[in-house]
Short mmCIF file of C-alpha atoms in Angstrom, two decimals:
data_model
loop_
_atom_site.label_atom_id
_atom_site.label_comp_id
_atom_site.label_asym_id
_atom_site.label_seq_id
_atom_site.Cartn_x
_atom_site.Cartn_y
_atom_site.Cartn_z
CA UNK A 1 58.20 19.33 61.52
CA UNK A 2 58.82 22.38 63.70
CA UNK A 3 58.21 23.32 67.30
CA UNK A 4 55.89 26.30 67.37
CA UNK A 5 54.80 28.25 70.40
CA UNK A 6 52.18 30.94 70.76
CA UNK A 7 51.64 33.48 73.48
CA UNK A 8 49.24 33.99 75.09
CA UNK A 9 47.48 30.64 74.99
CA UNK A 10 44.24 32.33 75.89
CA UNK A 11 42.93 35.71 76.93
CA UNK A 12 39.73 37.49 77.82
CA UNK A 13 39.65 41.06 76.63
CA UNK A 14 37.36 44.04 76.77
CA UNK A 15 35.69 45.51 73.73
CA UNK A 16 37.74 48.26 72.09
CA UNK A 17 41.11 47.05 73.31
CA UNK A 18 43.89 45.37 71.29
CA UNK A 19 45.78 42.14 71.81
CA UNK A 20 49.09 41.09 70.30
CA UNK A 21 49.70 37.39 69.76
CA UNK A 22 53.23 36.09 69.36
CA UNK A 23 54.35 33.09 67.32
CA UNK A 24 57.83 31.66 67.80
CA UNK A 25 59.38 28.81 65.79
CA UNK A 26 62.40 26.79 66.85
CA UNK A 27 64.05 27.05 63.43
CA UNK A 28 64.02 29.31 60.40
CA UNK A 29 61.02 28.90 58.14
CA UNK A 30 60.16 30.39 54.80
CA UNK A 31 56.45 30.96 55.21
CA UNK A 32 54.41 31.95 58.25
CA UNK A 33 50.65 32.26 58.21
CA UNK A 34 47.95 33.52 60.52
CA UNK A 35 44.52 31.90 60.67
CA UNK A 36 41.29 32.57 62.48
CA UNK A 37 38.93 29.83 63.56
CA UNK A 38 35.59 31.04 64.75
CA UNK A 39 33.63 28.78 67.13
CA UNK A 40 32.53 25.58 65.43
CA UNK A 41 34.01 26.64 62.10
CA UNK A 42 36.87 25.68 59.86
CA UNK A 43 40.01 27.77 59.48
CA UNK A 44 40.17 31.03 57.57
CA UNK A 45 43.48 32.44 56.41
CA UNK A 46 43.99 36.01 57.59
CA UNK A 47 47.36 36.74 56.02
CA UNK A 48 50.79 35.53 55.08
CA UNK A 49 53.50 37.10 57.22
CA UNK A 50 56.40 38.12 54.99
CA UNK A 51 59.83 38.60 56.49
CA UNK A 52 61.03 42.15 56.03
CA UNK A 53 57.97 43.39 54.19
CA UNK A 54 54.27 43.99 54.65
CA UNK A 55 52.01 41.00 55.17
CA UNK A 56 49.78 39.76 52.37
CA UNK A 57 46.16 39.89 53.49
CA UNK A 58 43.30 37.74 52.28
CA UNK A 59 39.99 39.14 51.18
CA UNK A 60 38.02 40.45 54.12
CA UNK A 61 41.04 41.19 56.31
CA UNK A 62 42.83 44.54 56.51
CA UNK A 63 46.06 45.73 58.00
CA UNK A 64 44.41 48.32 60.25
CA UNK A 65 42.43 45.62 62.01
CA UNK A 66 45.07 42.86 61.98
CA UNK A 67 48.55 44.40 61.83
CA UNK A 68 51.25 41.75 61.46
CA UNK A 69 54.97 41.91 62.01
CA UNK A 70 57.67 39.47 61.00
CA UNK A 71 61.07 40.82 61.96
CA UNK A 72 62.96 37.58 61.24
CA UNK A 73 62.56 34.01 59.99
CA UNK A 74 61.50 32.56 63.37
CA UNK A 75 59.06 35.08 64.83
CA UNK A 76 55.83 36.87 63.98
CA UNK A 77 53.11 38.78 65.76
CA UNK A 78 49.46 39.34 64.99
CA UNK A 79 47.57 42.18 66.64
CA UNK A 80 43.79 42.11 66.86
CA UNK A 81 42.86 45.79 67.08
CA UNK A 82 39.82 47.54 68.47
CA UNK A 83 38.28 44.23 69.39
CA UNK A 84 34.59 43.39 69.37
CA UNK A 85 32.82 40.20 70.51
CA UNK A 86 32.83 39.04 66.87
CA UNK A 87 36.61 38.71 67.13
CA UNK A 88 36.23 35.91 69.67
CA UNK A 89 38.02 33.03 67.98
CA UNK A 90 41.02 30.81 68.08
CA UNK A 91 43.96 32.42 66.31
CA UNK A 92 46.57 30.06 64.95
CA UNK A 93 49.91 30.59 63.33
CA UNK A 94 51.37 28.05 60.96
CA UNK A 95 54.73 27.63 59.29
CA UNK A 96 56.02 26.00 56.16
CA UNK A 97 59.56 25.48 54.95
CA UNK A 98 60.29 26.10 51.29
CA UNK A 99 59.51 22.98 49.30
CA UNK A 100 57.98 21.16 52.21
CA UNK A 101 54.37 21.76 51.11
CA UNK A 102 53.16 21.03 54.61
CA UNK A 103 51.98 23.55 57.17
CA UNK A 104 52.54 22.92 60.85
CA UNK A 105 50.47 24.74 63.39
CA UNK A 106 51.05 26.38 66.71
CA UNK A 107 48.87 25.53 69.70
CA UNK A 108 46.58 28.49 69.06
CA UNK A 109 45.42 31.48 71.07
CA UNK A 110 41.87 31.30 72.36
CA UNK A 111 40.50 34.83 72.48
CA UNK A 112 37.25 35.88 74.13
CA UNK A 113 36.08 39.46 73.77
CA UNK A 114 33.46 40.68 76.21
CA UNK B 1 37.47 26.38 41.85
CA UNK B 2 39.08 24.29 44.53
CA UNK B 3 36.81 22.82 47.12
CA UNK B 4 36.97 20.27 49.90
CA UNK B 5 33.80 18.61 51.17
CA UNK B 6 33.45 16.74 54.42
CA UNK B 7 29.81 15.78 54.36
CA UNK B 8 29.79 14.23 57.83
CA UNK B 9 29.35 17.01 60.36
CA UNK B 10 29.48 14.73 63.38
CA UNK B 11 30.02 11.02 63.92
CA UNK B 12 29.51 9.19 67.18
CA UNK B 13 30.66 5.62 67.74
CA UNK B 14 31.38 3.36 70.66
CA UNK B 15 34.97 2.66 71.55
CA UNK B 16 36.65 -0.13 69.56
CA UNK B 17 34.41 0.37 66.55
CA UNK B 18 35.97 1.24 63.21
CA UNK B 19 35.04 4.59 61.71
CA UNK B 20 35.64 6.21 58.32
CA UNK B 21 35.74 9.95 57.75
CA UNK B 22 34.95 11.01 54.20
CA UNK B 23 36.68 13.71 52.20
CA UNK B 24 35.86 14.67 48.62
CA UNK B 25 37.81 17.34 46.78
CA UNK B 26 37.61 19.36 43.58
CA UNK B 27 40.53 20.78 41.66
CA UNK B 28 41.53 21.42 38.07
CA UNK B 29 45.23 21.06 38.80
CA UNK B 30 47.01 17.83 38.03
CA UNK B 31 49.49 18.42 40.84
CA UNK B 32 48.10 18.91 44.30
CA UNK B 33 48.47 17.77 47.89
CA UNK B 34 45.90 16.44 50.30
CA UNK B 35 46.11 16.58 54.06
CA UNK B 36 44.39 15.42 57.20
CA UNK B 37 44.70 17.32 60.46
CA UNK B 38 43.34 16.46 63.90
CA UNK B 39 42.09 19.12 66.30
CA UNK B 40 41.52 17.78 69.82
CA UNK B 41 39.53 19.84 72.34
CA UNK B 42 42.72 21.65 73.34
CA UNK B 43 42.56 23.44 69.98
CA UNK B 44 45.95 22.57 68.55
CA UNK B 45 45.99 21.35 64.95
CA UNK B 46 47.98 18.17 64.58
CA UNK B 47 49.28 17.18 61.16
CA UNK B 48 48.45 13.56 60.35
CA UNK B 49 49.29 12.94 56.72
CA UNK B 50 50.15 14.51 53.38
CA UNK B 51 49.52 12.77 50.09
CA UNK B 52 50.50 14.13 46.68
CA UNK B 53 48.36 13.65 43.60
CA UNK B 54 50.76 11.22 41.96
CA UNK B 55 50.81 8.78 44.81
CA UNK B 56 47.62 6.78 45.09
CA UNK B 57 49.03 4.18 47.40
CA UNK B 58 47.01 3.69 50.51
CA UNK B 59 48.77 4.52 53.73
CA UNK B 60 48.58 2.82 57.08
CA UNK B 61 49.97 4.19 60.32
CA UNK B 62 49.04 2.12 63.32
CA UNK B 63 45.27 2.29 63.71
CA UNK B 64 45.01 5.01 61.06
CA UNK B 65 44.68 4.37 57.35
CA UNK B 66 43.97 6.54 54.35
CA UNK B 67 42.38 5.63 51.05
CA UNK B 68 43.17 7.98 48.16
CA UNK B 69 41.07 7.44 45.03
CA UNK B 70 41.61 9.91 42.19
CA UNK B 71 38.79 8.32 40.19
CA UNK B 72 36.28 9.50 42.79
CA UNK B 73 38.31 12.51 44.03
CA UNK B 74 38.22 11.13 47.54
CA UNK B 75 40.73 10.89 50.35
CA UNK B 76 39.03 8.99 53.16
CA UNK B 77 40.40 8.38 56.62
CA UNK B 78 39.70 5.26 58.65
CA UNK B 79 40.37 4.69 62.31
CA UNK B 80 40.25 1.07 63.37
CA UNK B 81 39.55 0.00 66.94
CA UNK B 82 38.71 3.57 67.89
CA UNK B 83 39.67 4.93 71.30
CA UNK B 84 38.30 7.76 73.41
CA UNK B 85 41.49 9.74 72.73
CA UNK B 86 40.56 9.79 69.06
CA UNK B 87 37.72 12.17 69.89
CA UNK B 88 38.47 15.37 68.00
CA UNK B 89 37.53 17.40 64.98
CA UNK B 90 39.26 16.12 61.86
CA UNK B 91 39.93 18.38 58.91
CA UNK B 92 40.73 17.44 55.34
CA UNK B 93 42.57 20.06 53.28
CA UNK B 94 43.96 20.61 49.80
CA UNK B 95 46.81 22.65 48.33
CA UNK B 96 47.29 23.04 44.62
CA UNK B 97 50.88 23.14 43.43
CA UNK B 98 50.32 26.61 41.97
CA UNK B 99 48.90 28.08 45.17
CA UNK B 100 50.26 28.12 48.73
CA UNK B 101 46.85 28.47 50.29
CA UNK B 102 45.30 25.53 52.15
CA UNK B 103 41.68 24.91 51.19
CA UNK B 104 39.90 23.45 54.21
CA UNK B 105 36.95 21.18 54.59
CA UNK B 106 34.36 22.06 57.20
CA UNK B 107 35.64 19.37 59.54
CA UNK B 108 34.06 16.26 61.03
CA UNK B 109 33.56 16.07 64.75
CA UNK B 110 34.29 12.54 65.93
CA UNK B 111 32.96 11.42 69.28
CA UNK B 112 34.17 8.13 70.69
CA UNK B 113 32.05 6.93 73.58
CA UNK B 114 33.58 4.66 76.21
#
């Protein structure tokens, strides 16, 4: 497994502002992912954070709204831009080492947009 | 297409009762992996188990056990002598060997009453 931390753990933001969420892993990992979990729902993959290149976004998610950085093999950020109340969710990062076929999750960031 | 079905939206039992959470999956791949994750009220996703498609042995870990049946495409999870701390949402998920993306069930909310 891996030790994964996320900052902030929760935040309350105003409509139209942006929030950057950080994900830090205690060791190098091949794959890092960002998920959204809307209230009472299952998880939806936003994108795969690729080290040294642009993230790969899933259908329905775009870079302008959810810019992602991954400067190295242990760190990634997700920005939720121009927020609206519909963005209120838990945002989770997960990691997977090559060949492990198991994703481990960070503690999540609980975002409320007013 | 891949699909994971958790038909039980919510289950409520009294402490010390046994409870089984159902998971049925669909895939055309012969190689795939099945997972169970626990999400307590804190929001963190906790990895419980991974099972690959070639290993149909049942698994027991303390009060937790898993029954993998390829004939019925099911991967059910049983908690024996349930405890209040088992209260959480439990997710079943699937990854096909050819695809990194986790396919999630809708989750089952388990409530253990004291």
